Amino acid sequence: MPRFSRKTRDRALVYIRCLEALIRDQRHLVSSRDLAALTGFTAEQIRKDISHFGRVGTPRLGYPTSELKTLLENYLLQKDVVHIALFGVGHLGQAILRYPGFHREKIRLVSAFDKDPRKIGRVVDGVRIYALEDAPRRVRRSHAEIGIIAVPSEESQRVADVMVLAGLRGIVNFSPTTLQVPKEVRVRDIDLSIEFLSLFCEIQDMTG
Amino acid sequence: MPRFSRKTRDRALVYIRCLEALIRDQRHLVSSRDLAALTGFTAEQIRKDISHFGRVGTPRLGYPTSELKTLLENYLLQKDVVHIALFGVGHLGQAILRYPGFHREKIRLVSAFDKDPRKIGRVVDGVRIYALEDAPRRVRRSHAEIGIIAVPSEESQRVADVMVLAGLRGIVNFSPTTLQVPKEVRVRDIDLSIEFLSLFCEIQDMTG
DNA sequence: TGTTGTGAATCTCTTCACAGCT
DNA sequence: AGCTGTGAAGAGATTCACAACA
């Protein structure tokens, strides 16, 4: 079973998202051009991506939606479900708790942590909030693999240390800081300010 | 003045973020190796990036922090301030309204829109919430360049249409859908589900 | 000595072009 | 006629290696 680059994987997850909508609409076949229109990627890119996973298309007709979805999922989401722990139940954290994303059956937010005693013990959207100190125990018990950092940036490194200690192997970091973690822990940074500024630069460049 | 790739730009924004912290700490010089330790990028990468903007380092010493920051900002954030309009003031929208990101003086959230009559007229963190129908007028008046989509996915395309009509040139899309917009409008997708799943894949790949 | 700046080499990803199939 | 699958070409980004310099 080959490995796929991050870009290929991310695009494949978008294909899965599209395929779910197509299947809901009873569409049994889809061509690479259709998917291009739906996703914004090029048809060649899409064919190349899919060919990495296997030959499932039929010339003249396109790809069978269900089969293609199963194929992609089998490679990418082979195991069961991804278990996620949330750190920081402020405004952003609460928004994440209630986030109605796609593929809910594959993503389960299993526990949340905060240092504010008033929040501890509360249940938001079916998820109980624990004290930060309980994280190592709770994370192990709930088999969480990924943690989300939604705490103020002054505390993000300290929280990241706890996450590493708790055995989490991936971190989605919403704080505007670079975290220092052992290299076997993967970090995905989502810095809204950088998104805004980067997009703004792009727009300026197009004009000037 | 050359154009920079998105990757170079995004890294440069991280350098700026680091430089701000270093300047706060009274550090006047920083080497590419220091920045590598702080950002997680390689030192060579950093030197190459910086060299695209100009020669500002001195061999044996490193880069003067203030000068380097000014240099990068002059290229990337030349103009004044980026004005942002928020669409959808649910949980995620409210979290964004209160988001204390870096570089606040360069990013100004100027107005928010929602369709819920109970929210219209309210002020959250100094930003007034208007009816969606008022968006074209308000966006023009406030000179917003970028819009954020934080509405449920069923409504995201309709809201995107309004944003294009209002003259916004960039969209940060938090809904799990691919938007159909004219090609002169830049879209940045942030799909949390895809982030989680993609990160999970990466972790699985490392093990297996 | 230690660090920048950079051309060359390498690697990775995307696009092209078209054979092959239905 | 129309679409997939793919080798080859092309573009883009990163890493290497080292000259230049304080």
Tab-separated table of C-alpha atoms (C1' of nucleotides) in Angstrom:
chain	number	residue	atom	x	y	z
A	1	MET	CA	0.000	0.000	0.000
A	2	PRO	CA	1.653	3.209	-1.125
A	3	ARG	CA	1.949	6.436	0.821
A	4	PHE	CA	0.310	9.583	-0.417
A	5	SER	CA	1.513	13.138	-0.182
A	6	ARG	CA	-0.381	15.518	2.039
A	7	LYS	CA	-1.697	17.404	-0.968
A	8	THR	CA	-3.049	14.274	-2.581
A	9	ARG	CA	-4.657	13.237	0.707
A	10	ASP	CA	-6.300	16.592	1.286
A	11	ARG	CA	-7.702	16.629	-2.217
A	12	ALA	CA	-8.913	13.053	-1.832
A	13	LEU	CA	-10.800	14.078	1.290
A	14	VAL	CA	-12.497	16.792	-0.739
A	15	TYR	CA	-13.415	14.178	-3.342
A	16	ILE	CA	-14.969	12.073	-0.602
A	17	ARG	CA	-16.951	15.077	0.588
A	18	CYS	CA	-18.224	15.653	-2.951
A	19	LEU	CA	-18.983	12.003	-3.500
A	20	GLU	CA	-21.150	11.918	-0.407
A	21	ALA	CA	-23.245	14.738	-1.839
A	22	LEU	CA	-23.442	13.030	-5.245
A	23	ILE	CA	-24.500	9.738	-3.678
A	24	ARG	CA	-27.155	11.560	-1.659
A	25	ASP	CA	-28.436	12.925	-4.980
A	26	GLN	CA	-28.580	9.398	-6.461
A	27	ARG	CA	-25.838	10.135	-8.985
A	28	HIS	CA	-24.138	6.846	-9.769
A	29	LEU	CA	-21.458	8.101	-12.131
A	30	VAL	CA	-19.200	11.102	-12.188
A	31	SER	CA	-16.453	12.120	-14.614
A	32	SER	CA	-13.199	13.823	-13.751
A	33	ARG	CA	-14.546	16.937	-15.474
A	34	ASP	CA	-17.627	16.909	-13.261
A	35	LEU	CA	-15.461	16.598	-10.179
A	36	ALA	CA	-13.285	19.402	-11.500
A	37	ALA	CA	-16.310	21.661	-11.723
A	38	LEU	CA	-17.385	20.670	-8.231
A	39	THR	CA	-14.021	20.960	-6.508
A	40	GLY	CA	-12.105	23.600	-8.455
A	41	PHE	CA	-9.183	21.256	-9.140
A	42	THR	CA	-8.243	20.335	-12.703
A	43	ALA	CA	-9.585	17.176	-14.293
A	44	GLU	CA	-6.045	15.903	-14.970
A	45	GLN	CA	-5.113	16.423	-11.344
A	46	ILE	CA	-8.150	14.495	-10.247
A	47	ARG	CA	-7.500	11.580	-12.597
A	48	LYS	CA	-3.882	11.430	-11.484
A	49	ASP	CA	-4.873	11.483	-7.834
A	50	ILE	CA	-7.451	8.759	-8.235
A	51	SER	CA	-5.109	6.596	-10.290
A	52	HIS	CA	-2.789	6.459	-7.262
A	53	PHE	CA	-5.500	4.641	-5.350
A	54	GLY	CA	-6.523	2.192	-8.030
A	55	ARG	CA	-8.282	1.759	-11.355
A	56	VAL	CA	-11.912	2.227	-10.710
A	57	GLY	CA	-13.072	4.391	-13.597
A	58	THR	CA	-14.462	3.145	-16.858
A	59	PRO	CA	-13.577	5.018	-20.061
A	60	ARG	CA	-16.491	6.799	-21.682
A	61	LEU	CA	-18.542	6.641	-18.467
A	62	GLY	CA	-16.485	8.002	-15.614
A	63	TYR	CA	-16.201	6.842	-12.040
A	64	PRO	CA	-18.894	4.956	-10.101
A	65	THR	CA	-19.538	7.252	-7.155
A	66	SER	CA	-19.989	4.661	-4.431
A	67	GLU	CA	-17.066	2.529	-5.461
A	68	LEU	CA	-14.801	5.531	-5.711
A	69	LYS	CA	-15.812	6.760	-2.292
A	70	THR	CA	-15.201	3.321	-0.790
A	71	LEU	CA	-11.848	3.065	-2.509
A	72	LEU	CA	-10.648	6.405	-1.182
A	73	GLU	CA	-11.975	5.742	2.295
A	74	ASN	CA	-10.384	2.327	2.446
A	75	TYR	CA	-6.996	3.858	1.913
A	76	LEU	CA	-7.374	7.008	3.959
A	77	LEU	CA	-9.756	6.171	6.747
A	78	GLN	CA	-9.004	2.482	6.975
A	79	LYS	CA	-9.294	2.100	10.710
A	80	ASP	CA	-12.320	3.170	12.622
A	81	VAL	CA	-12.864	6.637	13.989
A	82	VAL	CA	-10.576	9.499	14.917
A	83	HIS	CA	-10.908	10.520	18.555
A	84	ILE	CA	-10.256	14.146	19.379
A	85	ALA	CA	-9.623	16.012	22.613
A	86	LEU	CA	-10.227	19.737	22.877
A	87	PHE	CA	-8.043	21.968	25.024
A	88	GLY	CA	-9.575	25.315	25.901
A	89	VAL	CA	-13.328	25.835	26.020
A	90	GLY	CA	-13.474	29.580	25.381
A	91	HIS	CA	-15.428	31.015	22.490
A	92	LEU	CA	-13.401	29.216	19.855
A	93	GLY	CA	-13.439	25.966	21.788
A	94	GLN	CA	-17.191	26.061	22.186
A	95	ALA	CA	-17.612	26.784	18.512
A	96	ILE	CA	-15.507	23.717	17.732
A	97	LEU	CA	-17.563	21.602	20.140
A	98	ARG	CA	-20.675	22.504	18.201
A	99	TYR	CA	-19.103	22.412	14.762
A	100	PRO	CA	-21.302	20.351	12.435
A	101	GLY	CA	-18.619	19.184	10.048
A	102	PHE	CA	-18.830	16.594	7.367
A	103	HIS	CA	-18.187	12.930	8.041
A	104	ARG	CA	-19.364	13.152	11.618
A	105	GLU	CA	-19.403	9.399	11.988
A	106	LYS	CA	-15.640	9.284	11.478
A	107	ILE	CA	-14.751	12.133	13.818
A	108	ARG	CA	-15.582	11.968	17.508
A	109	LEU	CA	-14.784	14.724	19.959
A	110	VAL	CA	-14.375	12.675	23.098
A	111	SER	CA	-13.337	15.104	25.799
A	112	ALA	CA	-12.605	18.719	26.554
A	113	PHE	CA	-10.267	20.372	29.036
A	114	ASP	CA	-10.133	23.787	30.624
A	115	LYS	CA	-8.492	25.368	33.628
A	116	ASP	CA	-11.499	27.483	34.624
A	117	PRO	CA	-13.128	25.728	37.633
A	118	ARG	CA	-16.515	27.133	36.649
A	119	LYS	CA	-16.434	25.265	33.369
A	120	ILE	CA	-15.180	21.962	34.710
A	121	GLY	CA	-17.939	19.387	34.986
A	122	ARG	CA	-20.193	21.101	32.482
A	123	VAL	CA	-21.317	19.219	29.406
A	124	VAL	CA	-21.430	20.956	26.018
A	125	ASP	CA	-22.934	19.122	23.074
A	126	GLY	CA	-22.517	15.828	24.839
A	127	VAL	CA	-18.872	16.390	25.733
A	128	ARG	CA	-17.833	16.747	29.358
A	129	ILE	CA	-15.268	19.342	30.358
A	130	TYR	CA	-12.446	18.151	32.634
A	131	ALA	CA	-9.639	19.875	34.486
A	132	LEU	CA	-6.430	20.209	32.537
A	133	GLU	CA	-4.628	18.090	35.118
A	134	ASP	CA	-6.869	15.143	34.287
A	135	ALA	CA	-5.855	15.230	30.637
A	136	PRO	CA	-3.210	12.486	30.665
A	137	ARG	CA	-5.556	10.025	32.352
A	138	ARG	CA	-8.631	10.981	30.320
A	139	VAL	CA	-6.833	11.067	27.009
A	140	ARG	CA	-5.517	7.574	27.473
A	141	ARG	CA	-8.839	6.247	28.638
A	142	SER	CA	-10.707	7.760	25.682
A	143	HIS	CA	-8.067	6.683	23.140
A	144	ALA	CA	-7.794	10.183	21.720
A	145	GLU	CA	-5.202	10.519	18.980
A	146	ILE	CA	-5.499	14.198	18.152
A	147	GLY	CA	-5.736	17.301	20.312
A	148	ILE	CA	-6.946	20.786	19.475
A	149	ILE	CA	-5.336	23.833	21.057
A	150	ALA	CA	-7.857	26.627	21.538
A	151	VAL	CA	-6.290	28.381	24.500
A	152	PRO	CA	-4.704	31.854	24.607
A	153	SER	CA	-1.257	31.906	23.042
A	154	GLU	CA	0.497	32.528	26.362
A	155	GLU	CA	-0.640	29.092	27.488
A	156	SER	CA	-0.390	27.164	24.264
A	157	GLN	CA	3.113	25.778	24.798
A	158	ARG	CA	2.295	24.615	28.298
A	159	VAL	CA	-0.840	22.919	27.032
A	160	ALA	CA	1.093	21.358	24.174
A	161	ASP	CA	3.506	19.871	26.705
A	162	VAL	CA	0.565	18.302	28.510
A	163	MET	CA	-0.774	16.941	25.243
A	164	VAL	CA	2.537	15.319	24.375
A	165	LEU	CA	2.720	13.870	27.854
A	166	ALA	CA	-0.783	12.494	27.445
A	167	GLY	CA	0.342	10.622	24.351
A	168	LEU	CA	-1.484	12.599	21.672
A	169	ARG	CA	0.202	12.173	18.320
A	170	GLY	CA	-1.310	15.060	16.401
A	171	ILE	CA	-2.090	18.652	17.320
A	172	VAL	CA	-4.276	21.180	15.561
A	173	ASN	CA	-3.015	24.505	16.842
A	174	PHE	CA	-5.259	27.553	16.606
A	175	SER	CA	-2.954	29.758	18.646
A	176	PRO	CA	-0.587	32.121	16.851
A	177	THR	CA	2.584	30.458	18.075
A	178	THR	CA	4.989	27.810	16.873
A	179	LEU	CA	4.920	24.904	19.254
A	180	GLN	CA	8.015	22.996	20.345
A	181	VAL	CA	7.140	19.307	20.314
A	182	PRO	CA	9.042	16.064	19.686
A	183	LYS	CA	9.267	15.292	16.010
A	184	GLU	CA	7.011	12.247	16.204
A	185	VAL	CA	4.112	14.569	17.066
A	186	ARG	CA	2.548	16.219	14.023
A	187	VAL	CA	1.340	19.791	14.308
A	188	ARG	CA	-1.115	21.516	11.992
A	189	ASP	CA	-1.169	25.289	12.498
A	190	ILE	CA	-4.272	27.303	11.753
A	191	ASP	CA	-3.419	30.944	12.390
A	192	LEU	CA	-6.364	33.071	11.372
A	193	SER	CA	-4.357	36.279	11.292
A	194	ILE	CA	-1.909	34.731	8.880
A	195	GLU	CA	-4.754	33.448	6.731
A	196	PHE	CA	-6.238	36.924	6.505
A	197	LEU	CA	-2.953	38.680	5.821
A	198	SER	CA	-1.822	36.060	3.329
A	199	LEU	CA	-5.078	36.301	1.430
A	200	PHE	CA	-4.844	40.085	1.503
A	201	CYS	CA	-1.327	39.947	0.025
A	202	GLU	CA	-2.591	37.696	-2.735
A	203	ILE	CA	-5.344	40.132	-3.600
A	204	GLN	CA	-2.991	43.076	-3.603
A	205	ASP	CA	-0.552	41.237	-5.844
A	206	MET	CA	-3.262	40.505	-8.392
A	207	THR	CA	-4.140	44.165	-8.747
A	208	GLY	CA	-0.718	45.818	-8.529
B	1	MET	CA	9.182	44.408	-7.027
B	2	PRO	CA	8.956	40.649	-7.424
B	3	ARG	CA	6.003	38.445	-6.602
B	4	PHE	CA	6.253	35.823	-3.962
B	5	SER	CA	4.724	32.391	-3.874
B	6	ARG	CA	2.050	31.705	-1.342
B	7	LYS	CA	4.353	29.424	0.606
B	8	THR	CA	7.058	32.047	0.853
B	9	ARG	CA	4.492	34.641	1.906
B	10	ASP	CA	2.975	32.453	4.599
B	11	ARG	CA	6.381	31.655	6.011
B	12	ALA	CA	7.344	35.332	5.917
B	13	LEU	CA	4.269	36.127	7.973
B	14	VAL	CA	5.432	33.606	10.533
B	15	TYR	CA	8.835	35.298	10.571
B	16	ILE	CA	7.123	38.616	11.247
B	17	ARG	CA	5.201	37.036	14.097
B	18	CYS	CA	8.456	35.718	15.590
B	19	LEU	CA	10.272	39.003	15.058
B	20	GLU	CA	7.594	40.840	16.992
B	21	ALA	CA	8.210	38.551	19.961
B	22	LEU	CA	11.983	38.932	19.656
B	23	ILE	CA	11.723	42.717	19.491
B	24	ARG	CA	9.500	42.685	22.561
B	25	ASP	CA	12.273	40.756	24.296
B	26	GLN	CA	14.867	43.361	23.273
B	27	ARG	CA	16.698	40.951	20.991
B	28	HIS	CA	18.371	43.007	18.270
B	29	LEU	CA	19.904	40.220	16.253
B	30	VAL	CA	18.730	36.800	15.136
B	31	SER	CA	20.386	34.183	12.971
B	32	SER	CA	18.680	31.920	10.474
B	33	ARG	CA	19.388	29.046	12.844
B	34	ASP	CA	17.637	30.835	15.678
B	35	LEU	CA	14.644	31.467	13.467
B	36	ALA	CA	14.727	27.834	12.419
B	37	ALA	CA	14.483	26.758	16.051
B	38	LEU	CA	11.648	29.204	16.626
B	39	THR	CA	9.602	28.439	13.525
B	40	GLY	CA	10.366	24.834	12.690
B	41	PHE	CA	11.487	25.671	9.147
B	42	THR	CA	15.038	24.922	8.032
B	43	ALA	CA	17.717	27.597	8.245
B	44	GLU	CA	18.435	27.327	4.507
B	45	GLN	CA	14.768	27.796	3.732
B	46	ILE	CA	14.667	30.885	5.881
B	47	ARG	CA	17.778	32.420	4.314
B	48	LYS	CA	16.427	31.734	0.851
B	49	ASP	CA	13.080	33.276	1.715
B	50	ILE	CA	14.634	36.386	3.225
B	51	SER	CA	17.034	36.799	0.320
B	52	HIS	CA	14.024	37.220	-1.986
B	53	PHE	CA	13.107	40.353	-0.105
B	54	GLY	CA	16.549	41.931	0.095
B	55	ARG	CA	19.976	41.735	1.673
B	56	VAL	CA	19.590	42.733	5.252
B	57	GLY	CA	21.680	40.208	7.157
B	58	THR	CA	25.305	40.587	8.072
B	59	PRO	CA	27.558	37.535	7.951
B	60	ARG	CA	28.767	36.329	11.322
B	61	LEU	CA	26.044	38.297	13.145
B	62	GLY	CA	22.699	37.426	11.610
B	63	TYR	CA	19.703	39.626	10.868
B	64	PRO	CA	18.794	42.816	12.726
B	65	THR	CA	15.333	42.060	14.035
B	66	SER	CA	13.677	45.448	13.523
B	67	GLU	CA	15.085	45.990	10.062
B	68	LEU	CA	14.093	42.512	8.972
B	69	LYS	CA	10.575	42.965	10.266
B	70	THR	CA	10.244	46.307	8.495
B	71	LEU	CA	11.615	44.829	5.288
B	72	LEU	CA	9.136	41.959	5.255
B	73	GLU	CA	6.217	44.173	6.187
B	74	ASN	CA	7.059	46.715	3.531
B	75	TYR	CA	6.694	44.072	0.892
B	76	LEU	CA	3.773	42.134	2.265
B	77	LEU	CA	1.676	44.622	4.155
B	78	GLN	CA	2.629	47.690	2.205
B	79	LYS	CA	-0.727	49.407	2.238
B	80	ASP	CA	-2.578	50.141	5.406
B	81	VAL	CA	-4.967	47.746	7.057
B	82	VAL	CA	-7.027	44.802	5.865
B	83	HIS	CA	-10.752	45.273	6.427
B	84	ILE	CA	-12.793	42.166	7.038
B	85	ALA	CA	-16.505	41.424	7.009
B	86	LEU	CA	-17.929	38.454	8.856
B	87	PHE	CA	-20.910	36.512	7.535
B	88	GLY	CA	-22.687	34.396	10.102
B	89	VAL	CA	-22.599	35.213	13.813
B	90	GLY	CA	-23.234	31.757	15.254
B	91	HIS	CA	-20.802	30.142	17.638
B	92	LEU	CA	-17.934	30.139	15.193
B	93	GLY	CA	-18.672	33.690	14.047
B	94	GLN	CA	-18.716	34.990	17.597
B	95	ALA	CA	-15.449	33.215	18.325
B	96	ILE	CA	-13.916	34.953	15.320
B	97	LEU	CA	-15.264	38.318	16.445
B	98	ARG	CA	-13.446	37.891	19.735
B	99	TYR	CA	-10.357	36.240	18.323
B	100	PRO	CA	-7.267	37.958	19.716
B	101	GLY	CA	-4.899	37.263	16.856
B	102	PHE	CA	-1.502	38.681	16.246
B	103	HIS	CA	-0.985	41.915	14.343
B	104	ARG	CA	-4.293	43.343	15.437
B	105	GLU	CA	-3.373	46.786	14.170
B	106	LYS	CA	-3.222	45.464	10.613
B	107	ILE	CA	-6.465	43.496	10.708
B	108	ARG	CA	-9.779	45.174	11.348
B	109	LEU	CA	-13.089	43.347	11.478
B	110	VAL	CA	-15.391	46.119	10.304
B	111	SER	CA	-18.837	44.566	10.106
B	112	ALA	CA	-20.807	41.405	10.646
B	113	PHE	CA	-23.916	40.046	8.966
B	114	ASP	CA	-26.547	37.554	9.984
B	115	LYS	CA	-30.042	36.648	8.931
B	116	ASP	CA	-31.387	36.125	12.434
B	117	PRO	CA	-33.471	39.232	13.304
B	118	ARG	CA	-32.694	38.792	16.985
B	119	LYS	CA	-28.989	39.287	16.351
B	120	ILE	CA	-29.293	42.231	14.002
B	121	GLY	CA	-28.417	45.496	15.687
B	122	ARG	CA	-26.438	43.884	18.442
B	123	VAL	CA	-22.798	44.847	18.929
B	124	VAL	CA	-20.194	42.192	19.714
B	125	ASP	CA	-16.685	43.274	20.580
B	126	GLY	CA	-17.281	46.659	18.994
B	127	VAL	CA	-18.657	45.251	15.754
B	128	ARG	CA	-22.280	45.853	14.813
B	129	ILE	CA	-24.334	43.062	13.278
B	130	TYR	CA	-26.350	43.953	10.175
B	131	ALA	CA	-28.930	42.153	8.087
B	132	LEU	CA	-27.541	40.107	5.242
B	133	GLU	CA	-29.426	42.264	2.744
B	134	ASP	CA	-27.451	45.307	3.848
B	135	ALA	CA	-24.159	43.632	3.006
B	136	PRO	CA	-23.523	45.183	-0.423
B	137	ARG	CA	-24.060	48.715	0.897
B	138	ARG	CA	-22.178	48.200	4.152
B	139	VAL	CA	-19.266	46.359	2.577
B	140	ARG	CA	-18.682	49.167	0.115
B	141	ARG	CA	-18.994	51.841	2.754
B	142	SER	CA	-16.538	50.101	5.104
B	143	HIS	CA	-14.058	49.279	2.312
B	144	ALA	CA	-13.918	45.641	3.318
B	145	GLU	CA	-11.719	43.545	1.057
B	146	ILE	CA	-12.134	40.113	2.627
B	147	GLY	CA	-15.165	38.221	3.872
B	148	ILE	CA	-15.417	35.272	6.219
B	149	ILE	CA	-18.062	32.594	5.729
B	150	ALA	CA	-19.184	31.163	9.056
B	151	VAL	CA	-22.714	30.108	8.113
B	152	PRO	CA	-24.110	26.570	7.829
B	153	SER	CA	-23.005	24.843	4.659
B	154	GLU	CA	-26.484	24.860	3.152
B	155	GLU	CA	-26.313	28.644	2.995
B	156	SER	CA	-22.673	29.148	2.166
B	157	GLN	CA	-23.054	29.378	-1.600
B	158	ARG	CA	-25.876	31.882	-1.324
B	159	VAL	CA	-23.816	33.988	1.064
B	160	ALA	CA	-20.798	33.716	-1.231
B	161	ASP	CA	-22.925	35.094	-4.061
B	162	VAL	CA	-23.821	38.080	-1.903
B	163	MET	CA	-20.149	38.584	-1.035
B	164	VAL	CA	-19.128	38.605	-4.686
B	165	LEU	CA	-21.937	41.028	-5.441
B	166	ALA	CA	-20.749	43.246	-2.615
B	167	GLY	CA	-17.334	43.457	-4.239
B	168	LEU	CA	-15.301	41.410	-1.785
B	169	ARG	CA	-12.166	40.057	-3.427
B	170	GLY	CA	-11.189	37.371	-0.960
B	171	ILE	CA	-13.165	34.785	0.989
B	172	VAL	CA	-12.138	32.675	3.950
B	173	ASN	CA	-14.558	29.782	3.890
B	174	PHE	CA	-15.146	27.765	7.049
B	175	SER	CA	-18.013	25.776	5.602
B	176	PRO	CA	-17.342	22.284	4.235
B	177	THR	CA	-18.257	23.126	0.664
B	178	THR	CA	-16.483	24.216	-2.490
B	179	LEU	CA	-17.757	27.644	-3.484
B	180	GLN	CA	-18.440	28.646	-7.061
B	181	VAL	CA	-17.108	32.173	-7.527
B	182	PRO	CA	-15.631	34.180	-10.416
B	183	LYS	CA	-11.941	33.508	-10.809
B	184	GLU	CA	-10.889	36.993	-9.741
B	185	VAL	CA	-12.197	36.206	-6.243
B	186	ARG	CA	-9.719	34.239	-4.127
B	187	VAL	CA	-11.055	31.599	-1.776
B	188	ARG	CA	-9.216	30.110	1.188
B	189	ASP	CA	-10.934	26.993	2.531
B	190	ILE	CA	-10.592	25.994	6.152
B	191	ASP	CA	-12.481	22.727	6.588
B	192	LEU	CA	-11.934	21.481	10.116
B	193	SER	CA	-13.124	17.969	9.334
B	194	ILE	CA	-10.585	17.691	6.554
B	195	GLU	CA	-7.841	19.005	8.838
B	196	PHE	CA	-8.665	16.376	11.430
B	197	LEU	CA	-8.920	13.523	8.971
B	198	SER	CA	-5.821	14.572	7.066
B	199	LEU	CA	-3.800	14.790	10.248
B	200	PHE	CA	-5.141	11.424	11.327
B	201	CYS	CA	-4.061	9.872	8.027
B	202	GLU	CA	-0.602	11.309	8.497
B	203	ILE	CA	-0.329	9.784	11.944
B	204	GLN	CA	-1.536	6.401	10.758
B	205	ASP	CA	0.941	6.440	7.870
B	206	MET	CA	3.834	7.094	10.221
B	207	THR	CA	3.031	4.068	12.312
B	208	GLY	CA	1.979	1.542	9.711
C	1	DT	C1'	35.300	31.140	12.950
C	2	DG	C1'	30.364	31.615	11.981
C	3	DT	C1'	26.925	33.377	9.195
C	4	DT	C1'	24.752	35.284	5.038
C	5	DG	C1'	23.504	34.891	0.215
C	6	DT	C1'	23.066	32.108	-3.891
C	7	DG	C1'	23.814	29.167	-8.041
C	8	DA	C1'	23.351	24.274	-8.895
C	9	DA	C1'	21.313	19.981	-7.958
C	10	DT	C1'	17.541	17.546	-6.332
C	11	DC	C1'	13.157	16.603	-5.257
C	12	DT	C1'	8.145	17.084	-5.667
C	13	DC	C1'	4.127	18.298	-7.844
C	14	DT	C1'	1.376	19.604	-11.920
C	15	DT	C1'	0.303	19.743	-16.675
C	16	DC	C1'	0.517	17.844	-21.153
C	17	DA	C1'	-0.363	14.544	-24.615
C	18	DC	C1'	-2.099	10.540	-26.082
C	19	DA	C1'	-2.731	5.387	-26.084
C	20	DG	C1'	-6.378	2.402	-24.961
C	21	DC	C1'	-10.880	1.253	-23.891
C	22	DT	C1'	-16.300	1.116	-24.310
D	1	DA	C1'	-17.041	9.992	-29.817
D	2	DG	C1'	-15.600	10.487	-24.971
D	3	DC	C1'	-13.384	9.317	-21.014
D	4	DT	C1'	-9.755	7.030	-18.125
D	5	DG	C1'	-5.032	6.103	-16.996
D	6	DT	C1'	-0.209	7.266	-17.479
D	7	DG	C1'	4.498	8.185	-19.178
D	8	DA	C1'	6.972	12.280	-20.303
D	9	DA	C1'	7.684	17.064	-20.001
D	10	DG	C1'	7.533	21.106	-17.394
D	11	DA	C1'	7.218	24.066	-13.301
D	12	DG	C1'	7.996	24.957	-8.677
D	13	DA	C1'	9.985	24.399	-4.300
D	14	DT	C1'	13.619	22.690	-1.279
D	15	DT	C1'	18.139	21.298	-0.134
D	16	DC	C1'	22.987	21.326	-0.950
D	17	DA	C1'	27.394	23.328	-1.200
D	18	DC	C1'	30.259	26.924	-0.977
D	19	DA	C1'	32.023	31.669	-2.011
D	20	DA	C1'	32.096	36.050	0.350
D	21	DC	C1'	32.508	38.424	4.308
D	22	DA	C1'	32.695	40.669	9.419
